[in-house]
C-alpha atoms as a printed R data frame, in Angstrom:
    type eleno elety resid chain resno       x       y       z
1   ATOM     1    CA   MET     A     1   0.037   0.045  -0.018
2   ATOM     2    CA   PRO     A     2   2.625   2.577   0.869
3   ATOM     3    CA   ASP     A     3   4.387   2.282  -2.450
4   ATOM     4    CA   ARG     A     4   0.994   2.632  -4.206
5   ATOM     5    CA   PHE     A     5   0.266   5.620  -2.293
6   ATOM     6    CA   ASP     A     6   3.520   7.302  -3.176
7   ATOM     7    CA   THR     A     7   2.843   6.422  -6.864
8   ATOM     8    CA   MET     A     8  -0.759   7.830  -6.655
9   ATOM     9    CA   LEU     A     9   0.597  11.090  -5.168
10  ATOM    10    CA   ASP     A    10   3.146  11.409  -8.023
11  ATOM    11    CA   ARG     A    11   0.295  10.905 -10.592
12  ATOM    12    CA   PHE     A    12  -1.921  13.523  -8.624
13  ATOM    13    CA   ASP     A    13   1.092  16.048  -8.734
14  ATOM    14    CA   LYS     A    14   1.476  15.438 -12.532
15  ATOM    15    CA   LEU     A    15  -2.156  16.003 -13.136
16  ATOM    16    CA   LEU     A    16  -2.050  19.231 -11.159
17  ATOM    17    CA   ASP     A    17   0.929  20.321 -13.230
18  ATOM    18    CA   ARG     A    18  -1.088  19.556 -16.393
19  ATOM    19    CA   PHE     A    19  -3.968  21.518 -15.025
20  ATOM    20    CA   ASP     A    20  -1.652  24.599 -14.324
21  ATOM    21    CA   LYS     A    21  -0.341  24.380 -17.950
22  ATOM    22    CA   MET     A    22  -3.722  23.699 -19.563
23  ATOM    23    CA   PRO     A    23  -4.546  27.365 -20.477
24  ATOM    24    CA   GLU     A    24  -1.172  27.725 -22.254
25  ATOM    25    CA   ARG     A    25  -1.475  24.295 -24.033
26  ATOM    26    CA   LEU     A    26  -4.988  25.142 -25.067
27  ATOM    27    CA   ASP     A    27  -4.038  28.426 -26.408
28  ATOM    28    CA   LYS     A    28  -1.439  26.817 -28.624
29  ATOM    29    CA   ILE     A    29  -3.952  23.988 -29.707
30  ATOM    30    CA   LEU     A    30  -6.551  26.640 -30.773
31  ATOM    31    CA   SER     A    31  -3.894  28.705 -32.762
32  ATOM    32    CA   ARG     A    32  -2.692  25.372 -34.486
33  ATOM    33    CA   PHE     A    33  -6.270  24.384 -35.161
34  ATOM    34    CA   ASP     A    34  -7.209  27.848 -36.518
35  ATOM    35    CA   THR     A    35  -4.120  27.863 -38.829
36  ATOM    36    CA   THR     A    36  -5.039  24.302 -40.134
37  ATOM    37    CA   LEU     A    37  -8.746  25.465 -40.818
38  ATOM    38    CA   CYS     A    38  -7.569  28.605 -42.730
39  ATOM    39    CA   GLN     A    39  -5.157  26.343 -44.816
40  ATOM    40    CA   PHE     A    40  -8.001  24.006 -45.470
41  ATOM    41    CA   LYS     A    41 -10.253  26.682 -46.629
42  ATOM    42    CA   LYS     A    42  -7.551  28.054 -48.894
43  ATOM    43    CA   ASN     A    43  -6.954  24.577 -50.421
44  ATOM    44    CA   LEU     A    44 -10.551  24.135 -50.903
45  ATOM    45    CA   ASP     A    45 -11.065  27.396 -52.600
46  ATOM    46    CA   GLY     A    46  -8.093  26.517 -54.973
47  ATOM    47    CA   TRP     A    47  -9.593  23.189 -55.795
48  ATOM    48    CA   ILE     A    48 -13.076  24.633 -56.544
49  ATOM    49    CA   LYS     A    49 -11.665  27.304 -58.787
50  ATOM    50    CA   LYS     A    50  -9.546  24.847 -60.579
51  ATOM    51    CA   ASN     A    51 -12.513  22.424 -61.327
52  ATOM    52    CA   TRP     A    52 -15.297  24.839 -61.439
53  ATOM    53    CA   PRO     A    53 -14.040  28.398 -62.685
54  ATOM    54    CA   GLY     A    54 -16.253  31.167 -61.370
55  ATOM    55    CA   ALA     A    55 -17.789  29.072 -58.455
56  ATOM    56    CA   ILE     A    56 -17.931  30.474 -54.980
57  ATOM    57    CA   LEU     A    57 -17.433  28.514 -51.777
58  ATOM    58    CA   LEU     A    58 -20.550  29.255 -49.750
59  ATOM    59    CA   ILE     A    59 -19.478  27.426 -46.577
60  ATOM    60    CA   ARG     A    60 -18.136  29.788 -43.988
61  ATOM    61    CA   VAL     A    61 -15.391  28.180 -41.872
62  ATOM    62    CA   PRO     A    62 -15.439  29.901 -38.359
63  ATOM    63    CA   LYS     A    63 -12.282  31.147 -36.891
64  ATOM    64    CA   ILE     A    64 -11.442  29.306 -33.787
65  ATOM    65    CA   SER     A    65  -9.202  32.092 -32.728
66  ATOM    66    CA   LEU     A    66 -12.436  34.089 -31.789
67  ATOM    67    CA   LEU     A    67 -12.331  31.983 -28.593
68  ATOM    68    CA   ALA     A    68  -8.971  33.540 -27.661
69  ATOM    69    CA   PRO     A    69 -10.402  36.405 -25.838
70  ATOM    70    CA   TRP     A    70 -12.658  34.175 -23.816
71  ATOM    71    CA   LEU     A    71  -9.624  32.058 -22.885
72  ATOM    72    CA   GLU     A    72  -7.654  35.167 -21.766
73  ATOM    73    CA   ILE     A    73 -10.628  36.292 -19.600
74  ATOM    74    CA   LEU     A    74 -10.752  32.704 -18.005
75  ATOM    75    CA   LYS     A    75  -6.864  32.767 -17.374
76  ATOM    76    CA   ARG     A    76  -7.166  36.321 -15.701
77  ATOM    77    CA   GLY     A    77 -10.029  35.054 -13.586
78  ATOM    78    CA   VAL     A    78  -8.173  32.259 -12.225
79  ATOM    79    CA   ALA     A    79  -5.178  34.364 -11.487
80  ATOM    80    CA   ALA     A    80  -7.247  36.971  -9.659
81  ATOM    81    CA   ALA     A    81  -9.356  34.381  -7.707
82  ATOM    82    CA   PRO     A    82  -8.659  34.906  -3.951
83  ATOM    83    CA   LEU     A    83  -6.977  32.229  -2.137
84  ATOM    84    CA   ALA     A    84  -8.702  30.207   0.517
85  ATOM    85    CA   SER     A    85  -7.855  31.680   4.047
86  ATOM    86    CA   ILE     A    86  -5.683  28.770   5.028
87  ATOM    87    CA   HIS     A    87  -3.395  29.152   2.034
88  ATOM    88    CA   GLN     A    88  -2.648  32.578   3.293
89  ATOM    89    CA   LEU     A    89  -1.022  31.218   6.456
90  ATOM    90    CA   PRO     A    90   2.665  30.603   6.803
91  ATOM    91    CA   ALA     A    91   3.768  27.094   5.882
92  ATOM    92    CA   GLU     A    92   4.972  26.468   9.325
93  ATOM    93    CA   LEU     A    93   1.465  27.123  10.863
94  ATOM    94    CA   ILE     A    94  -0.132  24.898   8.244
95  ATOM    95    CA   ILE     A    95   2.286  22.142   9.217
96  ATOM    96    CA   GLU     A    96   1.143  22.431  12.705
97  ATOM    97    CA   ILE     A    97  -2.522  22.365  11.753
98  ATOM    98    CA   LEU     A    98  -2.004  19.264   9.642
99  ATOM    99    CA   LEU     A    99  -0.148  17.465  12.418
100 ATOM   100    CA   SER     A   100  -2.768  18.410  14.865
101 ATOM   101    CA   ALA     A   101  -5.308  16.777  12.497
102 ATOM   102    CA   LEU     A   102  -3.220  13.433  12.685
103 ATOM   103    CA   GLU     A   103  -3.069  13.612  16.632
104 ATOM   104    CA   GLY     A   104  -5.030  10.909  18.452
105 ATOM   105    CA   THR     A   105  -4.953   8.638  15.325
106 ATOM   106    CA   VAL     A   106  -2.968   5.594  14.330
107 ATOM   107    CA   TRP     A   107  -0.337   6.751  11.718
108 ATOM   108    CA   ASP     A   108  -0.917   5.042   8.332
109 ATOM   109    CA   PRO     A   109  -0.341   6.024   4.758
110 ATOM   110    CA   LYS     A   110  -4.095   6.373   4.266
111 ATOM   111    CA   SER     A   111  -4.200   9.110   6.749
112 ATOM   112    CA   LEU     A   112  -1.634  11.117   4.797
113 ATOM   113    CA   GLN     A   113  -3.272  10.219   1.543
114 ATOM   114    CA   ARG     A   114  -6.453  11.934   2.629
115 ATOM   115    CA   LEU     A   115  -4.664  15.058   3.773
116 ATOM   116    CA   ALA     A   116  -2.438  15.070   0.735
117 ATOM   117    CA   SER     A   117  -5.366  14.855  -1.728
118 ATOM   118    CA   VAL     A   118  -6.958  18.038  -0.687
119 ATOM   119    CA   CYS     A   119  -4.729  20.427  -2.704
120 ATOM   120    CA   LYS     A   120  -1.353  20.569  -4.274
121 ATOM   121    CA   ASP     A   121   0.137  22.886  -1.525
122 ATOM   122    CA   TRP     A   122  -0.848  20.310   1.311
123 ATOM   123    CA   ARG     A   123   0.614  17.529  -0.769
124 ATOM   124    CA   ASP     A   124   3.927  19.412  -1.091
125 ATOM   125    CA   ILE     A   125   4.015  20.326   2.349
126 ATOM   126    CA   ILE     A   126   3.387  16.593   3.587
127 ATOM   127    CA   LEU     A   127   5.814  15.130   1.107
128 ATOM   128    CA   SER     A   128   8.599  17.612   1.981
129 ATOM   129    CA   ASN     A   129   8.428  17.712   5.868
130 ATOM   130    CA   PRO     A   130   9.904  14.794   7.683
131 ATOM   131    CA   ARG     A   131   7.652  15.419  10.818
132 ATOM   132    CA   PHE     A   132   4.955  13.536   8.811
133 ATOM   133    CA   TRP     A   133   7.131  10.528   8.274
134 ATOM   134    CA   THR     A   134   8.232   9.236  11.584
135 ATOM   135    CA   VAL     A   135   6.420   5.921  12.133
136 ATOM   136    CA   ILE     A   136   7.763   2.632  10.806
137 ATOM   137    CA   ASP     A   137   5.265  -0.324  11.396
138 ATOM   138    CA   THR     A   138   5.365  -3.832  10.100
139 ATOM   139    CA   ARG     A   139   1.525  -3.680   9.546
140 ATOM   140    CA   HIS     A   140   2.241  -1.238   6.667
141 ATOM   141    CA   GLY     A   141   4.248  -3.621   4.827
142 ATOM   142    CA   ARG     A   142   7.784  -4.009   3.602
143 ATOM   143    CA   TYR     A   143   8.038  -0.781   1.477
144 ATOM   144    CA   SER     A   144   6.582   1.524   4.089
145 ATOM   145    CA   SER     A   145   9.882   1.603   5.986
146 ATOM   146    CA   THR     A   146  11.835   2.495   2.759
147 ATOM   147    CA   LEU     A   147   9.191   5.345   2.074
148 ATOM   148    CA   VAL     A   148   9.391   6.766   5.613
149 ATOM   149    CA   LEU     A   149  13.355   6.634   5.546
150 ATOM   150    CA   LYS     A   150  13.310   8.407   2.081
151 ATOM   151    CA   ARG     A   151  10.912  11.317   3.368
152 ATOM   152    CA   ASN     A   152  12.575  11.426   6.822
153 ATOM   153    CA   ARG     A   153  16.487  11.360   6.581
154 ATOM   154    CA   VAL     A   154  17.321  13.271   9.878
155 ATOM   155    CA   GLY     A   155  14.297  13.365  12.120
156 ATOM   156    CA   PRO     A   156  13.207  11.004  14.935
157 ATOM   157    CA   LEU     A   157  11.730   7.703  14.261
158 ATOM   158    CA   TYR     A   158   8.990   5.580  16.168
159 ATOM   159    CA   VAL     A   159   9.230   1.869  15.366
160 ATOM   160    CA   ASN     A   160   6.680  -0.844  15.775
161 ATOM   161    CA   LEU     A   161   7.975  -4.350  15.068
162 ATOM   162    CA   ARG     A   162   5.176  -6.955  15.430
163 ATOM   163    CA   ASP     A   163   5.736 -10.740  14.888
164 ATOM   164    CA   ARG     A   164   3.742 -12.233  17.645
165 ATOM   165    CA   GLU     A   165   2.951 -15.599  15.661
166 ATOM   166    CA   GLY     A   166   6.443 -16.174  14.399
167 ATOM   167    CA   ARG     A   167   5.286 -16.627  10.844
168 ATOM   168    CA   ARG     A   168   7.979 -16.914   8.013
169 ATOM   169    CA   HIS     A   169   6.515 -13.915   6.188
170 ATOM   170    CA   ASN     A   170   6.539 -11.732   9.121
171 ATOM   171    CA   THR     A   171   9.963 -12.839  10.268
172 ATOM   172    CA   ASN     A   172  11.288 -11.967   6.840
173 ATOM   173    CA   ILE     A   173   9.690  -8.472   6.924
174 ATOM   174    CA   ILE     A   174  11.175  -7.790  10.450
175 ATOM   175    CA   SER     A   175  14.543  -9.004   9.428
176 ATOM   176    CA   HIS     A   176  14.419  -6.614   6.406
177 ATOM   177    CA   LEU     A   177  13.445  -3.811   8.673
178 ATOM   178    CA   VAL     A   178  16.167  -4.574  11.108
179 ATOM   179    CA   ARG     A   179  18.767  -4.295   8.482
180 ATOM   180    CA   LEU     A   180  17.381  -0.948   7.354
181 ATOM   181    CA   LEU     A   181  17.049   0.477  10.833
182 ATOM   182    CA   SER     A   182  20.678  -0.384  12.080
183 ATOM   183    CA   PRO     A   183  22.316   2.545  10.366
184 ATOM   184    CA   GLU     A   184  19.368   4.808  11.548
185 ATOM   185    CA   SER     A   185  19.449   3.366  15.223
186 ATOM   186    CA   ARG     A   186  20.485   6.629  16.738
187 ATOM   187    CA   ARG     A   187  17.219   8.356  15.604
188 ATOM   188    CA   ILE     A   188  14.847   5.856  17.244
189 ATOM   189    CA   ARG     A   189  12.929   7.612  19.890
190 ATOM   190    CA   ALA     A   190  10.401   4.765  20.701
191 ATOM   191    CA   LEU     A   191  10.557   1.001  20.103
192 ATOM   192    CA   ASN     A   192   7.567  -1.398  20.306
193 ATOM   193    CA   PHE     A   193   8.834  -5.033  19.969
194 ATOM   194    CA   GLU     A   194   6.110  -7.724  19.995
195 ATOM   195    CA   VAL     A   195   7.773 -10.883  19.025
196 ATOM   196    CA   ASN     A   196   7.518 -14.740  19.297
197 ATOM   197    CA   ALA     A   197  10.268 -16.114  21.624
198 ATOM   198    CA   GLY     A   198  11.803 -18.248  18.966
199 ATOM   199    CA   THR     A   199  12.484 -15.433  16.458
200 ATOM   200    CA   PRO     A   200  16.137 -15.362  15.577
201 ATOM   201    CA   TYR     A   201  16.626 -11.553  15.166
202 ATOM   202    CA   PHE     A   202  15.186 -10.476  18.519
203 ATOM   203    CA   ARG     A   203  18.019 -10.725  21.124
204 ATOM   204    CA   SER     A   204  20.648 -10.078  18.445
205 ATOM   205    CA   PHE     A   205  18.891  -6.627  17.581
206 ATOM   206    CA   PHE     A   206  19.481  -5.408  21.062
207 ATOM   207    CA   GLU     A   207  23.002  -6.856  21.544
208 ATOM   208    CA   THR     A   208  24.314  -5.295  18.366
209 ATOM   209    CA   THR     A   209  22.378  -1.970  18.169
210 ATOM   210    CA   SER     A   210  22.953   1.054  20.037
211 ATOM   211    CA   LEU     A   211  19.895   3.248  20.838
212 ATOM   212    CA   PRO     A   212  21.223   6.448  22.386
213 ATOM   213    CA   SER     A   213  17.996   8.487  21.692
214 ATOM   214    CA   LEU     A   214  15.497   5.734  22.935
215 ATOM   215    CA   THR     A   215  13.197   7.039  25.584
216 ATOM   216    CA   HIS     A   216  10.085   4.789  25.192
217 ATOM   217    CA   LEU     A   217  10.568   0.851  25.153
218 ATOM   218    CA   THR     A   218   7.814  -1.823  24.980
219 ATOM   219    CA   VAL     A   219   8.934  -5.396  24.708
220 ATOM   220    CA   SER     A   220   6.154  -8.181  24.618
221 ATOM   221    CA   VAL     A   221   7.405 -11.845  24.137
222 ATOM   222    CA   ILE     A   222   4.827 -14.840  23.389
223 ATOM   223    CA   PRO     A   223   4.259 -17.459  24.318
224 ATOM   224    CA   GLN     A   224   5.069 -17.246  28.068
225 ATOM   225    CA   THR     A   225   8.344 -18.903  29.011
226 ATOM   226    CA   ALA     A   226   9.477 -20.471  32.276
227 ATOM   227    CA   VAL     A   227  11.936 -17.675  32.666
228 ATOM   228    CA   PRO     A   228  11.416 -14.255  31.139
229 ATOM   229    CA   VAL     A   229  13.485 -13.430  28.161
230 ATOM   230    CA   PHE     A   230  16.433 -11.443  29.186
231 ATOM   231    CA   ILE     A   231  17.461  -8.491  26.886
232 ATOM   232    CA   ASN     A   232  20.707  -6.543  27.050
233 ATOM   233    CA   ILE     A   233  19.892  -3.082  25.728
234 ATOM   234    CA   ASP     A   234  22.344  -0.170  25.056
235 ATOM   235    CA   CYS     A   235  20.332   3.127  25.181
236 ATOM   236    CA   GLY     A   236  19.961   6.356  27.188
237 ATOM   237    CA   PRO     A   237  17.692   7.089  30.073
238 ATOM   238    CA   LEU     A   238  14.241   5.573  29.530
239 ATOM   239    CA   ARG     A   239  10.989   7.483  30.453
240 ATOM   240    CA   TYR     A   240   8.673   4.770  29.559
241 ATOM   241    CA   LEU     A   241   9.197   1.067  29.897
242 ATOM   242    CA   SER     A   242   6.783  -1.843  29.456
243 ATOM   243    CA   LEU     A   243   7.938  -5.442  29.768
244 ATOM   244    CA   ASP     A   244   5.725  -8.549  29.292
245 ATOM   245    CA   ASN     A   245   7.609 -11.784  29.715
246 ATOM   246    CA   ALA     A   246  10.806  -9.923  29.292
247 ATOM   247    CA   ALA     A   247  13.499  -8.565  31.637
248 ATOM   248    CA   ILE     A   248  16.535  -6.229  31.734
249 ATOM   249    CA   ARG     A   249  19.249  -5.411  34.249
250 ATOM   250    CA   TRP     A   250  17.203  -3.954  37.121
251 ATOM   251    CA   ASP     A   251  20.198  -2.068  38.735
252 ATOM   252    CA   THR     A   252  20.952   0.054  35.686
253 ATOM   253    CA   ALA     A   253  20.921   3.781  35.712
254 ATOM   254    CA   LEU     A   254  18.598   3.633  32.491
255 ATOM   255    CA   LEU     A   255  15.510   3.398  34.892
256 ATOM   256    CA   TYR     A   256  16.300   6.636  37.020
257 ATOM   257    CA   ASP     A   257  14.303   8.960  34.950
258 ATOM   258    CA   LEU     A   258  11.285   6.572  34.436
259 ATOM   259    CA   GLU     A   259   7.794   8.210  34.404
260 ATOM   260    CA   THR     A   260   5.908   4.851  33.517
261 ATOM   261    CA   LEU     A   261   6.834   1.325  34.465
262 ATOM   262    CA   SER     A   262   4.747  -1.605  33.469
263 ATOM   263    CA   LEU     A   263   5.751  -5.177  34.277
264 ATOM   264    CA   SER     A   264   3.890  -8.371  33.446
265 ATOM   265    CA   LYS     A   265   4.396 -12.122  33.450
266 ATOM   266    CA   LEU     A   266   7.670 -12.104  35.609
267 ATOM   267    CA   ASN     A   267   8.648 -14.622  38.257
268 ATOM   268    CA   GLN     A   268  10.318 -14.059  41.617
269 ATOM   269    CA   ASP     A   269  13.724 -13.585  40.314
270 ATOM   270    CA   THR     A   270  13.125 -10.867  37.835
271 ATOM   271    CA   PRO     A   271  13.048  -8.536  39.625
272 ATOM   272    CA   THR     A   272  13.349  -9.595  43.148
273 ATOM   273    CA   ILE     A   273  11.599  -7.594  45.886
274 ATOM   274    CA   ALA     A   274  14.885  -5.737  46.789
275 ATOM   275    CA   GLN     A   275  15.384  -4.793  43.127
276 ATOM   276    CA   LEU     A   276  11.844  -3.560  42.800
277 ATOM   277    CA   HIS     A   277  12.227  -1.553  45.995
278 ATOM   278    CA   HIS     A   278  15.502  -0.091  44.503
279 ATOM   279    CA   ILE     A   279  13.767   0.923  41.300
280 ATOM   280    CA   LEU     A   280  10.939   2.640  43.165
281 ATOM   281    CA   SER     A   281  13.236   4.578  45.356
282 ATOM   282    CA   SER     A   282  15.522   5.537  42.583
283 ATOM   283    CA   THR     A   283  12.845   6.985  40.088
284 ATOM   284    CA   PRO     A   284  11.717  10.317  41.594
285 ATOM   285    CA   PHE     A   285   9.691  11.095  38.369
286 ATOM   286    CA   LEU     A   286   7.598   7.894  38.339
287 ATOM   287    CA   ARG     A   287   4.088   8.586  37.969
288 ATOM   288    CA   GLU     A   288   2.498   5.310  36.724
289 ATOM   289    CA   LEU     A   289   3.310   1.769  37.922
290 ATOM   290    CA   SER     A   290   1.669  -1.404  36.817
291 ATOM   291    CA   ILE     A   291   2.670  -4.937  37.896
292 ATOM   292    CA   ALA     A   292   0.631  -7.973  36.528
293 ATOM   293    CA   SER     A   293   1.086 -11.785  36.754
294 ATOM   294    CA   TRP     A   294   4.100 -11.392  38.914
295 ATOM   295    CA   ASN     A   295   4.915 -14.526  40.959
296 ATOM   296    CA   ALA     A   296   6.767 -13.050  43.757
């Protein structure tokens, strides 16, 4: 879908360009048509005089060029037409308005397509501004990530990798995404990993990838294992952490700026009561705490 969306936008842009050039092209077509008709009338007059001397052509061929003044009036009217109020706003303000329209919705190419189809100005803004291209999600298909990385070369990224069933097709897509994201890992702000415990890329991703800008981490591993899956993560201080059947080092300084902590399906060793007490006493900004299915 994302690659088709990009293609549709390109076609829409070409149609708008053709529409902008239509008066000029129509003017040329009318001029050529008028010249052709005049030449036809001249040749017809010559043929009649040659075959029937003294005869007169009674058919009057109208001049298409008479439409030219009306065409000029049309072009001037379009040029003088007042712009809609929103088009008179600075581009920076329009960007904020469009981003606000997307707030509270799950980002997907269809949402951008609807906004970009309103007019050429909005389309140009959406395609050129990286703030509209920040989400990489396996649900959007293999080509969505390539499109996002093409439109957003320097801005932050929010990544959702979902492969809860461990199917070969999904595993191949995520493996492809992991390779694409490795050079861009410093830009990842939020990472949502929902995977099957047997997927080969899961632990190696955290072991080989540095995530210095990461502030939001969600890891959910299914099916539930006897011991939560341990991940060794290299990142900056986290503000949001949600672990479901997964564990990290509980004495790390990465947890000291936590605002939200959610733990689920953990056993008595991960974390221990002492480690949990240490986490709670070391996180002065913690506002939300959720613990479920914890066999202490």
